mmCIF file of C-alpha atoms (C1' of nucleotides) in Angstrom:
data_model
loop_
_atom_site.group_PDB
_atom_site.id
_atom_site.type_symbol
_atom_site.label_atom_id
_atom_site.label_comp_id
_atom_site.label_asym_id
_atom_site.label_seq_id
_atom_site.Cartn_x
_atom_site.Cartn_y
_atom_site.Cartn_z
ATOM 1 C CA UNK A 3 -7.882 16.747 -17.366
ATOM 2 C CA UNK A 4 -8.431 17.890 -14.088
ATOM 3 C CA UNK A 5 -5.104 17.320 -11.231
ATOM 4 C CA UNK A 6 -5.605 14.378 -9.054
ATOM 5 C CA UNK A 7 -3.285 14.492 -6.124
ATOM 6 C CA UNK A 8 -2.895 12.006 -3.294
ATOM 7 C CA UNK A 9 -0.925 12.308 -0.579
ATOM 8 C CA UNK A 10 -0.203 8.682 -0.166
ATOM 9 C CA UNK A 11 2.648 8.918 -2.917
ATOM 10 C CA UNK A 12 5.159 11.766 -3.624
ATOM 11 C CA UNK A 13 3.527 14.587 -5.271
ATOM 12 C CA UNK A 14 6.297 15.643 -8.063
ATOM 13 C CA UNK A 15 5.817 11.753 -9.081
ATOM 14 C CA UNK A 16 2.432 12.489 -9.395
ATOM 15 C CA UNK A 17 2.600 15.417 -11.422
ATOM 16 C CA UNK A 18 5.169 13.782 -13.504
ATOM 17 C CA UNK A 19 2.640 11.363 -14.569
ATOM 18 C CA UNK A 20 -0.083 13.228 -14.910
ATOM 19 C CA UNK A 21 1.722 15.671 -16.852
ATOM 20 C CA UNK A 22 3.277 12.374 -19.248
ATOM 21 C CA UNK A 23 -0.253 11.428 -19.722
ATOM 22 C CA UNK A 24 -1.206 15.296 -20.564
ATOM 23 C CA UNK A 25 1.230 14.602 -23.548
ATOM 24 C CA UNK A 26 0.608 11.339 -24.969
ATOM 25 C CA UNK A 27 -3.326 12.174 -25.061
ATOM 26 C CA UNK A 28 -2.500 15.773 -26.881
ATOM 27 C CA UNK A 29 -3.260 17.580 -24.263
ATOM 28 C CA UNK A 30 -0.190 19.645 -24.480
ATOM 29 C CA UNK A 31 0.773 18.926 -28.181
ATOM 30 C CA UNK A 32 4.255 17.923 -29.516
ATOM 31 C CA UNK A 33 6.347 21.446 -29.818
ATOM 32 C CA UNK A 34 3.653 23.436 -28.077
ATOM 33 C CA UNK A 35 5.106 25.881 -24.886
ATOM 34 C CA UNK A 36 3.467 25.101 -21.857
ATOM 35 C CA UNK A 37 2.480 26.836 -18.594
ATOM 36 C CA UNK A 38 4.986 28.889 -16.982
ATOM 37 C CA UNK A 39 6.267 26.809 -13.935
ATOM 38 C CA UNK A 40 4.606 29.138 -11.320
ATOM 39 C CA UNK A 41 1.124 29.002 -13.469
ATOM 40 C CA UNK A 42 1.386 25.659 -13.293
ATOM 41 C CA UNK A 43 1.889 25.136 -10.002
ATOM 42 C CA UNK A 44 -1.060 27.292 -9.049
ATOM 43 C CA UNK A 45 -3.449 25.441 -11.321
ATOM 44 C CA UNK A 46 -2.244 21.998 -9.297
ATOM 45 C CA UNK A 47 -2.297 23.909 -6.190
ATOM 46 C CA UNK A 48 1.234 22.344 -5.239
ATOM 47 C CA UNK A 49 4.283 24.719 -4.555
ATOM 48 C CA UNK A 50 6.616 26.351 -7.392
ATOM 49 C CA UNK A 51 9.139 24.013 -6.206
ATOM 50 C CA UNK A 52 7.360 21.072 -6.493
ATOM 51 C CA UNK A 53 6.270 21.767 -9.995
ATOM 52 C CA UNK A 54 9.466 22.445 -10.978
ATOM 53 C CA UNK A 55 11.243 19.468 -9.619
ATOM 54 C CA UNK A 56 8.485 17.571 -11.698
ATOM 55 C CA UNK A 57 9.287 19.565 -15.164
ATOM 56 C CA UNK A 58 12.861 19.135 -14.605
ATOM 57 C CA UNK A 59 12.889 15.181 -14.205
ATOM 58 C CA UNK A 60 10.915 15.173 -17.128
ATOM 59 C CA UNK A 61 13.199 17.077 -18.696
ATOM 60 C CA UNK A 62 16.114 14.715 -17.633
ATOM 61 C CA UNK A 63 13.977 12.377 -20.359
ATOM 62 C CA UNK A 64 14.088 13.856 -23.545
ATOM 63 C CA UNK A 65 9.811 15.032 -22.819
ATOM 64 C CA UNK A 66 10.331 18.786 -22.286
ATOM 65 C CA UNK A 67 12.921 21.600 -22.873
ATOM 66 C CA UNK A 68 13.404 24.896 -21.715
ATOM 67 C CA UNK A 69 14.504 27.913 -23.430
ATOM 68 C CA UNK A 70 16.174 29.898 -20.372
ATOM 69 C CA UNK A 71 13.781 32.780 -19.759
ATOM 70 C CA UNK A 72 11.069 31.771 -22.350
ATOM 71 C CA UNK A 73 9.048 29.059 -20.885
ATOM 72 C CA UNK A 74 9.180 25.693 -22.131
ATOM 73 C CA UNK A 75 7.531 23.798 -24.750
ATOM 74 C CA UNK A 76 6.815 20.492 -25.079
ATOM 75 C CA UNK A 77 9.144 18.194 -27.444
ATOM 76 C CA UNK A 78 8.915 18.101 -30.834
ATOM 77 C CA UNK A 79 9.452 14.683 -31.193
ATOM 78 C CA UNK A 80 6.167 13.416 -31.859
ATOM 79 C CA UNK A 81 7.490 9.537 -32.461
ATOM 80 C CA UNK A 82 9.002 9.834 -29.273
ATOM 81 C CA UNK A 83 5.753 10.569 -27.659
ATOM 82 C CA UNK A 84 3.811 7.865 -29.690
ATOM 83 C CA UNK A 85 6.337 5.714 -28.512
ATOM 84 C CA UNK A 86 5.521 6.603 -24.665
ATOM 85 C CA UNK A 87 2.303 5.818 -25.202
ATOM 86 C CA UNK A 88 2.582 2.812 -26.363
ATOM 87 C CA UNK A 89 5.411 1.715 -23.592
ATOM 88 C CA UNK A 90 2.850 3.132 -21.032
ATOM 89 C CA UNK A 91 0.098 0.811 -22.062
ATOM 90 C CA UNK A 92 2.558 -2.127 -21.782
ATOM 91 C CA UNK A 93 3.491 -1.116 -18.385
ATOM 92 C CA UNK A 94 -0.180 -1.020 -17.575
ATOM 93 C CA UNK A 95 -0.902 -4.301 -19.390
ATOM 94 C CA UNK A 96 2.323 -6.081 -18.066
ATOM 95 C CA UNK A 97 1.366 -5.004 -14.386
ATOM 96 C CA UNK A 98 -2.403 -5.504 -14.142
ATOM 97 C CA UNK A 99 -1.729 -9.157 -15.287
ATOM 98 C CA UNK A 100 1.077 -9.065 -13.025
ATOM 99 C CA UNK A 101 -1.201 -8.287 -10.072
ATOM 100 C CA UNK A 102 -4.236 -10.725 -10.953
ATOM 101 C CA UNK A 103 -2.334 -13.574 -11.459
ATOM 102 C CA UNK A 104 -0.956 -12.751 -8.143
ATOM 103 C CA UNK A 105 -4.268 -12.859 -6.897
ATOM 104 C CA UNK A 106 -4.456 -16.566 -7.857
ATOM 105 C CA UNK A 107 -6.387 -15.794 -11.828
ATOM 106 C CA UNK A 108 -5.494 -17.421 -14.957
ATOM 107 C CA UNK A 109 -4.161 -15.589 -17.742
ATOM 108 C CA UNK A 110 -6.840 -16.958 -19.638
ATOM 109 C CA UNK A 111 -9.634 -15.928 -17.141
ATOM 110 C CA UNK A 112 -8.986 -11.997 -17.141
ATOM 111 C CA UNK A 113 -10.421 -11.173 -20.530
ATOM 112 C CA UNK A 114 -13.377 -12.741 -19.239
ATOM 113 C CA UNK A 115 -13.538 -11.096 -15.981
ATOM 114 C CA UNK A 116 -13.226 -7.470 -17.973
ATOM 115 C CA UNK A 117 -15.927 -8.263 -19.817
ATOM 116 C CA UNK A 118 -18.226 -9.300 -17.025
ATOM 117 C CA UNK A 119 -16.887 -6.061 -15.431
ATOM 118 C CA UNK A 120 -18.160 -3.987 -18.579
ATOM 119 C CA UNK A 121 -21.516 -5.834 -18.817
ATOM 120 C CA UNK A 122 -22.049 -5.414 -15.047
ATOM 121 C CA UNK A 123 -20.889 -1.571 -15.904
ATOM 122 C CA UNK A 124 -23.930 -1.255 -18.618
ATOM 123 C CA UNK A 125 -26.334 -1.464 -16.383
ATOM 124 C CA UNK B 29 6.663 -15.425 -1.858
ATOM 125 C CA UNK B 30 9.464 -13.239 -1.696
ATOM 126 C CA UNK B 31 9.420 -9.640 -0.189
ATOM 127 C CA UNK B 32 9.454 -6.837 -2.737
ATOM 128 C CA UNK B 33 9.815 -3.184 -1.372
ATOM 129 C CA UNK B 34 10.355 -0.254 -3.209
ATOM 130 C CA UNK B 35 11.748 3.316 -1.585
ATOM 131 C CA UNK B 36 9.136 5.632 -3.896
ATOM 132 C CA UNK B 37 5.987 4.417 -1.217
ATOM 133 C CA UNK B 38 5.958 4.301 2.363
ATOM 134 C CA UNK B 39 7.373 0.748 3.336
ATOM 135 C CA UNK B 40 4.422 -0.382 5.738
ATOM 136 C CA UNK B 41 1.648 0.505 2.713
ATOM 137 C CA UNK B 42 3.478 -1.909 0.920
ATOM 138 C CA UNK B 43 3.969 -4.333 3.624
ATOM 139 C CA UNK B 44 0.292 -4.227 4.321
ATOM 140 C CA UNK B 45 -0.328 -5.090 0.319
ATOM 141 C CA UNK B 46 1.939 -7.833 0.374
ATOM 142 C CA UNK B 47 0.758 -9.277 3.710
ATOM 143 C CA UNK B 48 -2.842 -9.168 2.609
ATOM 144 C CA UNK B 49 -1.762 -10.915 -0.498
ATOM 145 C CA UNK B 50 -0.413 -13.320 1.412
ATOM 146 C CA UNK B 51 -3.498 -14.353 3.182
ATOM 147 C CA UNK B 52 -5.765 -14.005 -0.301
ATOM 148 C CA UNK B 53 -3.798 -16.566 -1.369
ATOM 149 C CA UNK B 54 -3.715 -19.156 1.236
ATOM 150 C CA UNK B 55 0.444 -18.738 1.884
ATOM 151 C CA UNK B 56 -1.101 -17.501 5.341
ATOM 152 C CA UNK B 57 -4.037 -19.706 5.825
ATOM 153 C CA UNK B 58 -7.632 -18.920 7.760
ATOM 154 C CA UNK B 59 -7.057 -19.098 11.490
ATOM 155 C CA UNK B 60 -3.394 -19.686 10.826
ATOM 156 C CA UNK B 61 -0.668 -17.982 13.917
ATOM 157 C CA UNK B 62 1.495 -15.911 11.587
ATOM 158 C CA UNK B 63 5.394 -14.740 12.760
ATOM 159 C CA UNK B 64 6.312 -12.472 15.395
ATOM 160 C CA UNK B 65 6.593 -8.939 14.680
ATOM 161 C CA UNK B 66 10.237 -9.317 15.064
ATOM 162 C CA UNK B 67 10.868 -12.355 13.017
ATOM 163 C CA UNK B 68 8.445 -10.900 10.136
ATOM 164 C CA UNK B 69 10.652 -7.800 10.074
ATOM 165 C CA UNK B 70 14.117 -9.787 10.066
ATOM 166 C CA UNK B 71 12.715 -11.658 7.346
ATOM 167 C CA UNK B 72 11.219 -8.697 5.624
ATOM 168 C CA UNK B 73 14.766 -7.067 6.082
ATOM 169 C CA UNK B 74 12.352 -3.955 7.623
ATOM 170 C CA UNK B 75 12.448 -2.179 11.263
ATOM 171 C CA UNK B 76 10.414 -4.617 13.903
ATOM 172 C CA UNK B 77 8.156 -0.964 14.599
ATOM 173 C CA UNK B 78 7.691 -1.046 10.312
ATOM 174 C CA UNK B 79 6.101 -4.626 10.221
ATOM 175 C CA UNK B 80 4.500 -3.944 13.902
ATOM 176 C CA UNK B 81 2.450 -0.967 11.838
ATOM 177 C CA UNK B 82 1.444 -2.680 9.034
ATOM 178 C CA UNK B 83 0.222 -5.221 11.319
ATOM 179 C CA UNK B 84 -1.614 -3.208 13.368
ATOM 180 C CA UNK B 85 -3.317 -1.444 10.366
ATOM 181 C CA UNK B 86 -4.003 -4.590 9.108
ATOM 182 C CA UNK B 87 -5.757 -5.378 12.798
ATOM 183 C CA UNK B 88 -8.386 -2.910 12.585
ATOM 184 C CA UNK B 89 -9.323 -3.809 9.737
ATOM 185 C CA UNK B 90 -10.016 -7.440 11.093
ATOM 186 C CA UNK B 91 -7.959 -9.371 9.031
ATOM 187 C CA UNK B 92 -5.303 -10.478 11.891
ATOM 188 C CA UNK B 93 -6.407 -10.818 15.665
ATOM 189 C CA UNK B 94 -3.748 -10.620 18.208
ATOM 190 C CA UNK B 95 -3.695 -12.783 21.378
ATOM 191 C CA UNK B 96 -1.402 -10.304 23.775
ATOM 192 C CA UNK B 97 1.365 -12.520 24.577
ATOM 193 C CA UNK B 98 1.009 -15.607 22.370
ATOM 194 C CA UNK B 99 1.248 -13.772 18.951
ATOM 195 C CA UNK B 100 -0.627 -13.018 16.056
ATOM 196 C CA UNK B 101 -3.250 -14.852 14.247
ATOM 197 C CA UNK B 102 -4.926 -14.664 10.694
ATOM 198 C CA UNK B 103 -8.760 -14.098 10.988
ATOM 199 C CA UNK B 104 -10.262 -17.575 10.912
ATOM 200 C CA UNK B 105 -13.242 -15.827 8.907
ATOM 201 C CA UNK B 106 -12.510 -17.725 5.348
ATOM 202 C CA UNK B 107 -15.624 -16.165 3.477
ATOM 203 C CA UNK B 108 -14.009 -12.501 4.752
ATOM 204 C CA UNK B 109 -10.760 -13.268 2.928
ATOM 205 C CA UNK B 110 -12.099 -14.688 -0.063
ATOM 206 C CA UNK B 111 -14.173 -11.448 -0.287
ATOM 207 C CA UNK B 112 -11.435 -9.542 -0.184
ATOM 208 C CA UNK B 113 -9.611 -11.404 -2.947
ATOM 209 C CA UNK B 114 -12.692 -10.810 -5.381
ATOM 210 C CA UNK B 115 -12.823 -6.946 -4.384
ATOM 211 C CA UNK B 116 -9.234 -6.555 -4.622
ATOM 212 C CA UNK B 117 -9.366 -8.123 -8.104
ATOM 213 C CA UNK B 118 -11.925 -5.757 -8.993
ATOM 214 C CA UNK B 119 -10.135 -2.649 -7.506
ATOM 215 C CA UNK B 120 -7.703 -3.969 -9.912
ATOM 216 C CA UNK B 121 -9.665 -4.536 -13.306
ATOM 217 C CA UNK B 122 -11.197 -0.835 -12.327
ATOM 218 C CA UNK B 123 -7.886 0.853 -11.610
ATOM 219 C CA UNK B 124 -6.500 -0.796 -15.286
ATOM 220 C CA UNK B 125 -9.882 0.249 -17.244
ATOM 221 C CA UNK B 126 -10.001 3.736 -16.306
ATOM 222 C CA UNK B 127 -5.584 4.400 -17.178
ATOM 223 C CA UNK B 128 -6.111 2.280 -20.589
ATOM 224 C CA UNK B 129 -9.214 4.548 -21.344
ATOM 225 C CA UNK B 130 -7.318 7.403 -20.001
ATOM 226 C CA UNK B 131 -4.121 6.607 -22.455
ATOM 227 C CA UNK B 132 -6.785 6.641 -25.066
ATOM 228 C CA UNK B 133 -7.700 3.149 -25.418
ATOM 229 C CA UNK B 134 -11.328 2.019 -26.007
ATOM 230 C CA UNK B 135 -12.798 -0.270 -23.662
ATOM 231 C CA UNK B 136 -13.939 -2.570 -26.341
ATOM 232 C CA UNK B 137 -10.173 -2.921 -27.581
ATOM 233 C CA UNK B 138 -8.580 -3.546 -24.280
ATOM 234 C CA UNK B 139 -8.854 -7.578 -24.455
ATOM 235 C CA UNK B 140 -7.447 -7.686 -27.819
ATOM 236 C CA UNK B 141 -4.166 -5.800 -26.363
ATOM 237 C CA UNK B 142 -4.059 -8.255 -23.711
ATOM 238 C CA UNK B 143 -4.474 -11.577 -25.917
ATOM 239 C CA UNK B 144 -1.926 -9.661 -28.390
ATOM 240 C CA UNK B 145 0.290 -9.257 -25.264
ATOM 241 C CA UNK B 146 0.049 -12.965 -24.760
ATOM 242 C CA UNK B 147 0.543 -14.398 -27.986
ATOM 243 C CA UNK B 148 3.605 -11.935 -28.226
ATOM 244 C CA UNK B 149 4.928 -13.381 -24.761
ATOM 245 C CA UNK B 150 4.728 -17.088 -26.538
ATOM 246 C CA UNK B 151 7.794 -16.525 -27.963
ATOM 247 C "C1'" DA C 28 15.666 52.022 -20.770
ATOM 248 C "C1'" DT C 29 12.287 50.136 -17.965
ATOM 249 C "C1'" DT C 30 9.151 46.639 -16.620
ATOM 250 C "C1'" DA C 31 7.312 42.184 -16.351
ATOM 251 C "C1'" DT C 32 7.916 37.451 -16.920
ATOM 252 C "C1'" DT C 33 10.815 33.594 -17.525
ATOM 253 C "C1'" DG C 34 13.583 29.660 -15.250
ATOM 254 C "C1'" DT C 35 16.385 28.709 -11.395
ATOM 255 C "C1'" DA C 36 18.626 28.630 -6.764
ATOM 256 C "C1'" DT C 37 18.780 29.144 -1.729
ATOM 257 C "C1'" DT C 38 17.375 28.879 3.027
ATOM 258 C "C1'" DA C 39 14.406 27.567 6.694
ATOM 259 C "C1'" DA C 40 10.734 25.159 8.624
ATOM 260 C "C1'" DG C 41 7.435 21.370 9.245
ATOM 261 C "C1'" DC C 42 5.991 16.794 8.486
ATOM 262 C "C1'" DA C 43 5.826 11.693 7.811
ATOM 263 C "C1'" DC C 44 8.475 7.605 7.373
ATOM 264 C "C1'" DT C 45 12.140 4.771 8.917
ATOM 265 C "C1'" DT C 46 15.595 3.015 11.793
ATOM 266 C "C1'" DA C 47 17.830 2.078 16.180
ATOM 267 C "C1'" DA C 48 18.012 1.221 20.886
ATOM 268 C "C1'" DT C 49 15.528 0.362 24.816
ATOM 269 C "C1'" DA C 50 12.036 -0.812 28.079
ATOM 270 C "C1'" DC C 51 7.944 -2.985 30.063
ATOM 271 C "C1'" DA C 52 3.965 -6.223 30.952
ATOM 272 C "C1'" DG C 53 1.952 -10.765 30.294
ATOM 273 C "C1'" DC C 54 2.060 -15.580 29.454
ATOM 274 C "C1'" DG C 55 4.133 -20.402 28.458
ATOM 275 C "C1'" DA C 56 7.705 -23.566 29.221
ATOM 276 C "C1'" DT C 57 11.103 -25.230 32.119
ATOM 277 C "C1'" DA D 28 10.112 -19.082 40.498
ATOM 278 C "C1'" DT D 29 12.826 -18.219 36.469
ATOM 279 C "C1'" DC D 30 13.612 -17.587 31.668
ATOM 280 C "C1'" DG D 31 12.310 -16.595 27.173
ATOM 281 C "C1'" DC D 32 9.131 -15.041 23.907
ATOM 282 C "C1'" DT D 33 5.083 -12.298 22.958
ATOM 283 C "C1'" DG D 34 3.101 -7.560 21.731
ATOM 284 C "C1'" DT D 35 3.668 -2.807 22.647
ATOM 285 C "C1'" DA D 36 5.495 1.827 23.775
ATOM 286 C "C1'" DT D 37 9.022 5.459 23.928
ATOM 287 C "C1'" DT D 38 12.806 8.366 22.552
ATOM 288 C "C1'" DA D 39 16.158 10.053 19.378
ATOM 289 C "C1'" DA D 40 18.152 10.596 15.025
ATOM 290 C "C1'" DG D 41 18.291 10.773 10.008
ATOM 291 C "C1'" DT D 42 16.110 11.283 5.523
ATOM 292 C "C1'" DG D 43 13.126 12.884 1.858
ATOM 293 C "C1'" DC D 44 9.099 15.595 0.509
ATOM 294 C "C1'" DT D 45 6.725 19.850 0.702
ATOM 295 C "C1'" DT D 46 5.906 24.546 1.536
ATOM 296 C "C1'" DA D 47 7.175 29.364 2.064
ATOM 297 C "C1'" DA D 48 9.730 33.318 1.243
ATOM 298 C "C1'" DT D 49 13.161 35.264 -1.276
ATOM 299 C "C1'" DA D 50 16.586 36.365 -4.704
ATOM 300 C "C1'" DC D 51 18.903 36.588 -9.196
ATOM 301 C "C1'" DA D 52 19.906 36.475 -14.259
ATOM 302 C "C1'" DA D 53 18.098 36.623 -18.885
ATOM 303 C "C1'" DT D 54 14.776 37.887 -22.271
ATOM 304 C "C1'" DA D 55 10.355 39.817 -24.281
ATOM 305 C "C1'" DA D 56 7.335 43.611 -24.303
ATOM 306 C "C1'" DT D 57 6.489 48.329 -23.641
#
DNA sequence: ATTATTGTATTAAGCACTTAATACAGCGAT
DNA sequence: ATCGCTGTATTAAGTGCTTAATACAATAAT
């Protein structure tokens, strides 16, 4: 997965994200080391120092630790990061309806909408 | 409905959102003379320059006129704003699709979570 | 032992956003 | 004519994000 960075938002948010996501699909795989902070920061193209500000928030949540001068690896937990997945998809779910209904759609109407989307997508 | 503003984006992006929702939704009607800049931003709890940017952001791109000295109006062009609520909705069904897919759900599954969801929020 | 790589910390600079405090020009109401 | 409200512009200050350039301590590899 490729970085997607937009200036319209904090990047180290960003990159936390991205990074989250990078986990819960297997991209980086529970227990396996990652990137060292300043490879990783040149493969974004953002500074050291904003890569590392991202690693250590995620750090701050249980997703990442760091063995002092070997790198850092990915958590072993893998529940933990089945669990994130799932809690990201409600997020997603709880704020898409969130926003459509805003818009003035019924709950009941969305499905439908997707699927029109989809079909309209086909061709 | 009520202001909501958040420090992680830039507080006039936000305003801009909310405003547009506003007129989407009728709150500010078609043709409708809206606040003054000042009153919006006591109300808003935001800086008077704040809600004066969103506003003129919002200007160019046609969705509020301003008569110089006898305030601000919403564009009287109703077919313009509902356009804008159907291609907001579907920057919203788009934006949803592609982080499901991208937290590894398949399309086809999507509406299930969302009736699931639902049924779950009974309760 | 030496070297390279690791994470981490510091300092300085630039930038955008936000707030605050003013100021000014134009128009309506009085 | 005067007063008040309108949008608009300006200046200054503070804050957070980002980059850049270093520096240091600890460990793995040689």
């Amino acid at each position: 997965m490729a970085w997607r960075l937009n200036a319209d938002r904090p990047i180290y948010l960003q990159l936390m994200e991205q990074i989250e996501l990078k986990i819960v699909v297997g991209e980086y795989a529970a227990g396996q080391r990652i990137l060292s902070v300043r490879e990783l920061a040149a493969d974004a193209g953002v500074n050291p120092n904003t890569m590392q500000k991202a690693l250590a928030e995620l750090e701050t949540r249980g997703l990442i630790s760091t063995q002092r001068t070997n790198g850092k690896t990915i958590t072993a937990d893998s529940e933990k990061i089945s669990d994130l997945r799932i809690q990201l998809a409600k997020n997603e779910i709880v704020s898409f309806l969130q926003s459509m209904q805003g818009l003035g759609f019924n709950k009941e109407d969305i499905c439908g909408l997707i699927a029109k989307h989809n079909e309209e997508e086909e061709k």
